[in-house]
Tab-separated table of C-alpha atoms in Angstrom:
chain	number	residue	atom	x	y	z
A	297	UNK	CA	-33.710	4.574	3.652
A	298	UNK	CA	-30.518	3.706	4.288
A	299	UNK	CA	-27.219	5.848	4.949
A	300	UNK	CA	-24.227	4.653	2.827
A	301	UNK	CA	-21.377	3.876	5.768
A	302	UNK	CA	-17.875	5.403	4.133
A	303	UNK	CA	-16.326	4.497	6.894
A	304	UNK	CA	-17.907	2.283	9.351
A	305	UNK	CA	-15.415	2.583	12.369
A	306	UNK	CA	-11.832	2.604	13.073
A	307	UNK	CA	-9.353	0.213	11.183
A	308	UNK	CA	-6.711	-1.277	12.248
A	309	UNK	CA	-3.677	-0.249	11.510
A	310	UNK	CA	0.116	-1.529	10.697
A	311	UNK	CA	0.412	-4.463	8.643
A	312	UNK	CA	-3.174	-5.255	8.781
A	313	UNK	CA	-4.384	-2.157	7.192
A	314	UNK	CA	-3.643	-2.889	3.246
A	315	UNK	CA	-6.687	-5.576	4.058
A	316	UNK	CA	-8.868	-2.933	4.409
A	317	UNK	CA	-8.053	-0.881	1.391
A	318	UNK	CA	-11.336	0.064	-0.507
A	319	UNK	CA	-9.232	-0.454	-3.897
A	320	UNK	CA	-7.297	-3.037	-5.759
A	321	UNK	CA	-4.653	-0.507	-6.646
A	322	UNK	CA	-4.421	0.756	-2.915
A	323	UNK	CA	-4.720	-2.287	-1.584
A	324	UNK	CA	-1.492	-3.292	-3.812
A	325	UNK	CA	0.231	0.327	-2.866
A	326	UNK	CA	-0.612	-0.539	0.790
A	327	UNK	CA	0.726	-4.623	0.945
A	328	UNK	CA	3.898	-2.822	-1.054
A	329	UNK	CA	4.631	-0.296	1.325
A	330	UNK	CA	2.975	-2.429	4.681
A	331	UNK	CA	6.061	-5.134	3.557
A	332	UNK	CA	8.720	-2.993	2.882
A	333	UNK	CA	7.753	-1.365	6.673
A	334	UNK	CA	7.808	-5.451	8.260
A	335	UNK	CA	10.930	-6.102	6.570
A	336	UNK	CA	12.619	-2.999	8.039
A	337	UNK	CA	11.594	-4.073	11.325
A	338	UNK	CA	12.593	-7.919	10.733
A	339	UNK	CA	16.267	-6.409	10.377
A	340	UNK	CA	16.022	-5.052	13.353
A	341	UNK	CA	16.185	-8.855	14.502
A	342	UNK	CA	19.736	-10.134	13.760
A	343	UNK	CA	18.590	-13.945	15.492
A	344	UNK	CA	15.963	-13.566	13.387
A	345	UNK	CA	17.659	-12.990	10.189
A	346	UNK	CA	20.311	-15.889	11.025
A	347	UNK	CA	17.044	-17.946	11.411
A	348	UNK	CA	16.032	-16.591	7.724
A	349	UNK	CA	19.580	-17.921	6.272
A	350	UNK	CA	19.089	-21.041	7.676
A	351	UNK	CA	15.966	-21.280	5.905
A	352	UNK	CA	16.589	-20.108	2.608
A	353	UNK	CA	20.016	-22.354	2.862
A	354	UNK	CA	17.463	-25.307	3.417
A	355	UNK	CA	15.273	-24.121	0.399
A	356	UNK	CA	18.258	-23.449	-1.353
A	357	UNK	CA	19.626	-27.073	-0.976
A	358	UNK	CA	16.613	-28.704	-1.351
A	359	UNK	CA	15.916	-27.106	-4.633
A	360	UNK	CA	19.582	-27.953	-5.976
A	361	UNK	CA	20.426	-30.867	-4.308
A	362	UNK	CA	21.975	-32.732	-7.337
A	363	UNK	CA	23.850	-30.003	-8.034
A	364	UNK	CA	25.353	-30.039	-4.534
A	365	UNK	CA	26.656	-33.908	-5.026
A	366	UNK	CA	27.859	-36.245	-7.364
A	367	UNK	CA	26.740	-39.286	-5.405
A	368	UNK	CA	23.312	-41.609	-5.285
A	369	UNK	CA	21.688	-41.267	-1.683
A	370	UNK	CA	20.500	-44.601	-1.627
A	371	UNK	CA	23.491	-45.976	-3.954
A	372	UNK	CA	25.019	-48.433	-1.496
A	373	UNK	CA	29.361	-48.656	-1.424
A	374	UNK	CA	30.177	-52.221	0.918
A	375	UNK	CA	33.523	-51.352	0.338
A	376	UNK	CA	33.471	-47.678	1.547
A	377	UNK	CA	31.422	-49.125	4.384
A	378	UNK	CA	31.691	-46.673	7.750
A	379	UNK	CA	34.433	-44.482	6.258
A	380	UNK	CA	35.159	-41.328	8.297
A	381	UNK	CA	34.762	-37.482	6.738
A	382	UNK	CA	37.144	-37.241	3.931
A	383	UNK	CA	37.880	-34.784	1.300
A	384	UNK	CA	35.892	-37.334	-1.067
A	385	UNK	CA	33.051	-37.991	1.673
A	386	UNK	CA	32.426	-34.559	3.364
A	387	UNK	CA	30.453	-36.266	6.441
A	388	UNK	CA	31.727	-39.323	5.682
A	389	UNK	CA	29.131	-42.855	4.914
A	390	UNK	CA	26.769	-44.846	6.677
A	391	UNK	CA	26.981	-48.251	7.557
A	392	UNK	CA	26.085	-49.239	3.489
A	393	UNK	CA	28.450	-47.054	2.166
A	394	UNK	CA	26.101	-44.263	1.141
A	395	UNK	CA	27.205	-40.511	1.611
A	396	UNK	CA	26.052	-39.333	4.887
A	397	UNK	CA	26.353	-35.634	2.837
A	398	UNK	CA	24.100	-36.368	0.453
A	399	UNK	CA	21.812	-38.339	2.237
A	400	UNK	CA	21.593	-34.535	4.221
A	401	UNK	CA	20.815	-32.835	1.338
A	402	UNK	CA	18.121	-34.902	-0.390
A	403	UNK	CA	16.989	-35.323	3.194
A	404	UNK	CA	16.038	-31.515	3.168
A	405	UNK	CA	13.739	-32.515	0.129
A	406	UNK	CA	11.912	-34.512	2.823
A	407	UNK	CA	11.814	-32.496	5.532
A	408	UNK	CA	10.938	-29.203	3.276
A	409	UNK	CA	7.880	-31.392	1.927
A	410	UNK	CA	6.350	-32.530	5.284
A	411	UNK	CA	6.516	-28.535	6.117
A	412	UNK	CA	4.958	-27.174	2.877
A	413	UNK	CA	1.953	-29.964	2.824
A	414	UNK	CA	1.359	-29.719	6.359
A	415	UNK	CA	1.274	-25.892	6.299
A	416	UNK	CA	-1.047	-26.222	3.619
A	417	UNK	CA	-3.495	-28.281	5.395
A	418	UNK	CA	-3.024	-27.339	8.682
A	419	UNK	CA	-3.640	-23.645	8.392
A	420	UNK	CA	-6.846	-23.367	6.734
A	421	UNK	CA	-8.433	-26.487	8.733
A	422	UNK	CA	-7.311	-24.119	11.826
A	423	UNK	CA	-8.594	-20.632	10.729
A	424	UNK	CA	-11.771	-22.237	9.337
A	425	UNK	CA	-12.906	-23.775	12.345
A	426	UNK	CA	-11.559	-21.130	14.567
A	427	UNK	CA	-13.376	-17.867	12.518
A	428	UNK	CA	-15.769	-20.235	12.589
A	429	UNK	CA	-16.478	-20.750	16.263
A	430	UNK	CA	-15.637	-17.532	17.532
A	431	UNK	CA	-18.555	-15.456	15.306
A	432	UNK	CA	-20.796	-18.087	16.066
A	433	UNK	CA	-20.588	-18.674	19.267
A	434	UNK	CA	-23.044	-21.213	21.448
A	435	UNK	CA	-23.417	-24.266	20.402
A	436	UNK	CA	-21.389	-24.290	17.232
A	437	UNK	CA	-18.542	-22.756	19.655
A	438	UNK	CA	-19.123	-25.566	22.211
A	439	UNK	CA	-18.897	-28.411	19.700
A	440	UNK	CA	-16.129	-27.122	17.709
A	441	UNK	CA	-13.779	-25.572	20.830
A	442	UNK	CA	-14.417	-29.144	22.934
A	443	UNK	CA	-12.983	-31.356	19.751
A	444	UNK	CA	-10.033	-29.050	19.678
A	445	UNK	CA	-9.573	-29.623	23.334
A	446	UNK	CA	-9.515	-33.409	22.649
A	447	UNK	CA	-6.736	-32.731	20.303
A	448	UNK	CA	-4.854	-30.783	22.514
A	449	UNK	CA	-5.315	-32.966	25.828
A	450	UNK	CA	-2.694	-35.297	24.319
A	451	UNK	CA	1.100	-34.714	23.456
A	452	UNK	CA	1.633	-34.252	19.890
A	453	UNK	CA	4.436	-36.281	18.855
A	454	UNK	CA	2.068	-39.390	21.176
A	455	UNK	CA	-0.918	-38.651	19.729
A	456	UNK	CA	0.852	-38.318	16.035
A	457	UNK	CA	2.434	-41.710	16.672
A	458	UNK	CA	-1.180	-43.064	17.210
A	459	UNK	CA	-2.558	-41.828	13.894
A	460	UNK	CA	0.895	-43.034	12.066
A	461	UNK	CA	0.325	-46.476	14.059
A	462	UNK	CA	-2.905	-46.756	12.991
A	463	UNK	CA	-2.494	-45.443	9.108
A	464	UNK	CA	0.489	-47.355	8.873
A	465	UNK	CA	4.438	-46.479	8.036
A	466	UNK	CA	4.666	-43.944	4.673
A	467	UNK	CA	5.761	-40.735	4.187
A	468	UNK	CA	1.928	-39.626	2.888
A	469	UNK	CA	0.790	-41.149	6.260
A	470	UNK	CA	3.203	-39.374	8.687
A	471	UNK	CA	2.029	-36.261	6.923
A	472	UNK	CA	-1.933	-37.205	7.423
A	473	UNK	CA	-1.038	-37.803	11.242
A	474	UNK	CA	0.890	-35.055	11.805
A	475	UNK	CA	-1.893	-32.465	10.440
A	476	UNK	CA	-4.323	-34.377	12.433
A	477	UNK	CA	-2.505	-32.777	15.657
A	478	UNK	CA	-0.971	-29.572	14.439
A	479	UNK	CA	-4.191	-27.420	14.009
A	480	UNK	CA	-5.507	-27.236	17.114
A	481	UNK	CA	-3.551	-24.415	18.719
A	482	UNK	CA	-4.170	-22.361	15.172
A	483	UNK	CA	-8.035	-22.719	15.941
A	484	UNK	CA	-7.336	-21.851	19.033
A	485	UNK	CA	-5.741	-18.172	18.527
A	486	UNK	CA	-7.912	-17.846	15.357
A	487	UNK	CA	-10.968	-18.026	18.247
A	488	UNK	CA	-9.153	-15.639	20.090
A	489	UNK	CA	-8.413	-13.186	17.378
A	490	UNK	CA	-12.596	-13.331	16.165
A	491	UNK	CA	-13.764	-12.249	19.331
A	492	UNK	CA	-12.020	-9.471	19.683
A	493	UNK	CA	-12.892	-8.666	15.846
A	494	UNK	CA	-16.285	-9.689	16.248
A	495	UNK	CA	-17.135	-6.495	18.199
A	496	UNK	CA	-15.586	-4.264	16.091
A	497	UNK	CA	-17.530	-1.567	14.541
A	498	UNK	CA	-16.665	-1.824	10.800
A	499	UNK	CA	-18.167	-5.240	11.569
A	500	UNK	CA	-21.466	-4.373	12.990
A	501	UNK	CA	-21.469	-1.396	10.018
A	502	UNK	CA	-21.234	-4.447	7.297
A	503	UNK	CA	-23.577	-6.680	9.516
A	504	UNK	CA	-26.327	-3.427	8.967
A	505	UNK	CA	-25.193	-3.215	5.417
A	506	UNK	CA	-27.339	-6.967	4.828
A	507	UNK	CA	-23.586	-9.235	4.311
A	508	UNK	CA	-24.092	-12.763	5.092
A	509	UNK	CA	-21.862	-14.448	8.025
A	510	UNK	CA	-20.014	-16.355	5.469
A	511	UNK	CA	-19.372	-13.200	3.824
A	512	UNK	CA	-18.163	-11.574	7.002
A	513	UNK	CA	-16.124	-14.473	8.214
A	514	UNK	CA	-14.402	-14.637	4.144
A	515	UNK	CA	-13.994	-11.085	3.881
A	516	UNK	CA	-13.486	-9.205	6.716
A	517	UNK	CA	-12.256	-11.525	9.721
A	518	UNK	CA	-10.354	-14.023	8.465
A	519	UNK	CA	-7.798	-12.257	6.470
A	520	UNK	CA	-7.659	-10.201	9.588
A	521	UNK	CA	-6.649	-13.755	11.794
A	522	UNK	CA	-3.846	-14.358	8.575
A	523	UNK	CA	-0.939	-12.447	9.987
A	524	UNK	CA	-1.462	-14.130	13.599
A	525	UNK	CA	-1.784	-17.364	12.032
A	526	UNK	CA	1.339	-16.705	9.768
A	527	UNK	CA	3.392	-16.457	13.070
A	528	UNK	CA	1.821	-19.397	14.857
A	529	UNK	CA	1.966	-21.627	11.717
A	530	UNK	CA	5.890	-20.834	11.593
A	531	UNK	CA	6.516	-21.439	15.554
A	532	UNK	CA	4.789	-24.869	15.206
A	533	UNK	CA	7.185	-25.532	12.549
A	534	UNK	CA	9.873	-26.461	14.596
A	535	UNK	CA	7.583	-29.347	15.984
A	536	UNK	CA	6.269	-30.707	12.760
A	537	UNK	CA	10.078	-31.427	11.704
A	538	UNK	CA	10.924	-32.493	15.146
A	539	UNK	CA	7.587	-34.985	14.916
A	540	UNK	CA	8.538	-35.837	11.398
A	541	UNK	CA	11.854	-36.976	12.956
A	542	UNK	CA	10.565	-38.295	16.032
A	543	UNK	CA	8.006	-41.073	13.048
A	544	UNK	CA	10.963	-41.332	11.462
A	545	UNK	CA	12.908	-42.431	14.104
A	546	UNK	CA	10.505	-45.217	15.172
A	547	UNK	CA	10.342	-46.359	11.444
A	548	UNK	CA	6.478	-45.090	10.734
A	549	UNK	CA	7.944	-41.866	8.422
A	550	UNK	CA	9.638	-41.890	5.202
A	551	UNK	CA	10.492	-45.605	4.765
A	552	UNK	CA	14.151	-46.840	3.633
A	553	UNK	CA	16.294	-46.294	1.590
A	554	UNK	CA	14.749	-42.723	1.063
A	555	UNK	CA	16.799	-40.444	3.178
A	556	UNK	CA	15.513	-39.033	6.208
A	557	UNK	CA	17.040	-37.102	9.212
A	558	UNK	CA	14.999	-38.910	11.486
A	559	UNK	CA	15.686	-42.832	9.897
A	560	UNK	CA	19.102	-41.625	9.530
A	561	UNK	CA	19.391	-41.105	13.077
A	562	UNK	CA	18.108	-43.823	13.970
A	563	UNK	CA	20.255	-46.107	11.770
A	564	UNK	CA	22.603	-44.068	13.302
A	565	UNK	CA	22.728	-44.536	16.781
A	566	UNK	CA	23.982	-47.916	16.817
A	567	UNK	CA	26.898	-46.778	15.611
A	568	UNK	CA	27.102	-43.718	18.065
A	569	UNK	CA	30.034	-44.546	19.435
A	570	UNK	CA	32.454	-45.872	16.809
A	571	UNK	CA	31.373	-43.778	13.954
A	572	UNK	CA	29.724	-40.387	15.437
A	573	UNK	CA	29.532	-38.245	12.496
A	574	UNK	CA	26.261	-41.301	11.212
A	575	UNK	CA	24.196	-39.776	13.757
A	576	UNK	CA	25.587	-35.757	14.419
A	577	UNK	CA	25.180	-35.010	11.105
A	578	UNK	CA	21.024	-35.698	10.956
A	579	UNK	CA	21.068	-34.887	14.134
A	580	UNK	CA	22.335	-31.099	13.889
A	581	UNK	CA	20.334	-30.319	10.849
A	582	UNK	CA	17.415	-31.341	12.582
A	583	UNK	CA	18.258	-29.170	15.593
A	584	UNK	CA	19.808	-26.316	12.931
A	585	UNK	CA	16.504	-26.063	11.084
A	586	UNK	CA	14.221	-26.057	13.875
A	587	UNK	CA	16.003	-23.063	15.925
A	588	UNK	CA	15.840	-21.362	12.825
A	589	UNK	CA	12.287	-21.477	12.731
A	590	UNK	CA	11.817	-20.499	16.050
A	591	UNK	CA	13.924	-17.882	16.086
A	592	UNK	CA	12.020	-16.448	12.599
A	593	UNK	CA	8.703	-17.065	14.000
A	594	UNK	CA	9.862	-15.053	17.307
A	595	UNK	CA	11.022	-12.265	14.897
A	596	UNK	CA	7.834	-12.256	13.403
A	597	UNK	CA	5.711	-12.119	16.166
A	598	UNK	CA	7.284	-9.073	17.126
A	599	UNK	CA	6.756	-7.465	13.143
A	600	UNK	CA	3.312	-8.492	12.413
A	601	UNK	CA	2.062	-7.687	16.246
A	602	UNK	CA	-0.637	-5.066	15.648
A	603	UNK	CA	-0.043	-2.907	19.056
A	604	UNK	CA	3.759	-2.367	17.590
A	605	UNK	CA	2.886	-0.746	14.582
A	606	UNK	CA	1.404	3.117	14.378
């Protein structure tokens, strides 16, 4: 005979907790009130709210981009060829005559792309194999944890440039290679975060109860690894656009005449000299966009950390 378990050992607590909530209805009363609590904190972060600007101004101008111009960003203008920032050309044109200003904002399109579809494969690749490894353990942990350290023996941006090298120049292909290198260190803390949980005893109650490991890994430990992950995925953000720019630069991202900070750069820096604004202008979103993720994800580390909350 069995005892039922009504509460099988201590839960965490903070912004963790609503995961735990035996009901739909208080799990919804718990996200609602476990969100309103993080974004109290977040304003407690004014670095990190500038960083939340800059990223909602990037969403913002992606989304509306022609609204925000009246010219083509690959419409070439010989005549207009070069011409410094001007009432009519805010950030004046490129060596074909294009608006460097638009070129920015459809740009953003790019960039905001690369983000969302590498987020979206990166993440659960990472918590799948690290959930994965850490409740396993042995050999699946051996296997699994000595791949990721073959990722993660190599720079990034070098060992994204092999993948693009070898998939060949595209804006699908950059994407492919830069997922290939950006989910190691989430399998990495996802590991961490499973053997901690692993030894928890609301896990060992549901382990007695007769749930399978899939079920435990689904259910109970990797939502738990989600608000780690959330903060990881939104540090390494700043170095997917920075690798996205670095491809681009080389010519094995988005190909011409698509805009692109990092193409745009490099067109750019031959004409570094005599015509600045080609290259600042790329060049300070990119560095604009990816201090504003760093300074959210730093921000967030401190709202969604576990051992702050009561």
């Amino acid at each position: 005979m069995t005892m039922p378990v009504s509460h099988p050992g201590p839960t965490p607590s903070g912004i963790r907790g609503w995961l735990l909530a035996p009901e739909p209805k208080g799990m919804l009363q718990a996200l609602l009130q476990q969100l309103y609590q993080a974004w109290l904190r977040f304003r407690e972060h004014p670095l990190g709210l500038v960083g939340l600007v800059v990223i909602l101004l990037l969403i913002v101008t992606a989304t509306a981009a022609p609204l925000l111009t009246q010219y083509d960003p690959i419409a070439q203008n010989m005549a207009d060829r070069l011409a410094p920032p001007s009432f009519e050309h805010l950030l004046g044109t490129d060596n074909f005559g294009r608006d460097v200003f638009a070129r920015i904002i459809y740009g953003a399109r790019t960039t905001l792309n690369i983000i969302i579809l590498v987020t979206i494969i990166v993440a659960p690749i990472g918590l799948l194999i690290g959930t994965c490894s850490g409740y396993f353990g042995g050999i699946v942990d051996e296997v699994l944890m000595r791949i990721t350290d073959i990722f993660l023996s190599f720079p990034g941006l070098v060992l994204a440039l092999g993948f693009a090298a070898a998939l060949g120049p595209g804006i699908t292909n950059a994407i492919i290679a830069i997922s290939l290198t950006a989910w190691p260190p989430i399998a990495r803390l996802a590991r961490a975060e499973t053997l901690s949980l692993r030894q928890m005893d609301y896990i060992a109650a549901v382990r007695l109860q007769g749930a399978s490991s899939a079920a435990i890994i689904m259910r109970h430990i990797l939502p738990m690894c989600i608000p780690s992950v959330i903060v990881r995925v939104t540090l390494n953000m700043a170095s997917i656009i920075l690798t996205a720019a670095g491809l681009g630069f080389l010519g094995l991202g988005a190909q011409p005449p698509w805009p692109e900070w990092g193409s745009m750069a490099a067109t750019g820096r031959e004409f570094m000299l005599d015509s600045p604004w080609v290259i600042a202008a790329p060049g300070i979103a990119i560095a604009a966009v990816s201090l504003a993720f760093n300074l959210v994800g730093d921000a967030l580390r401190d709202v969604l950390d576990p051992r702050g909350t009561e």
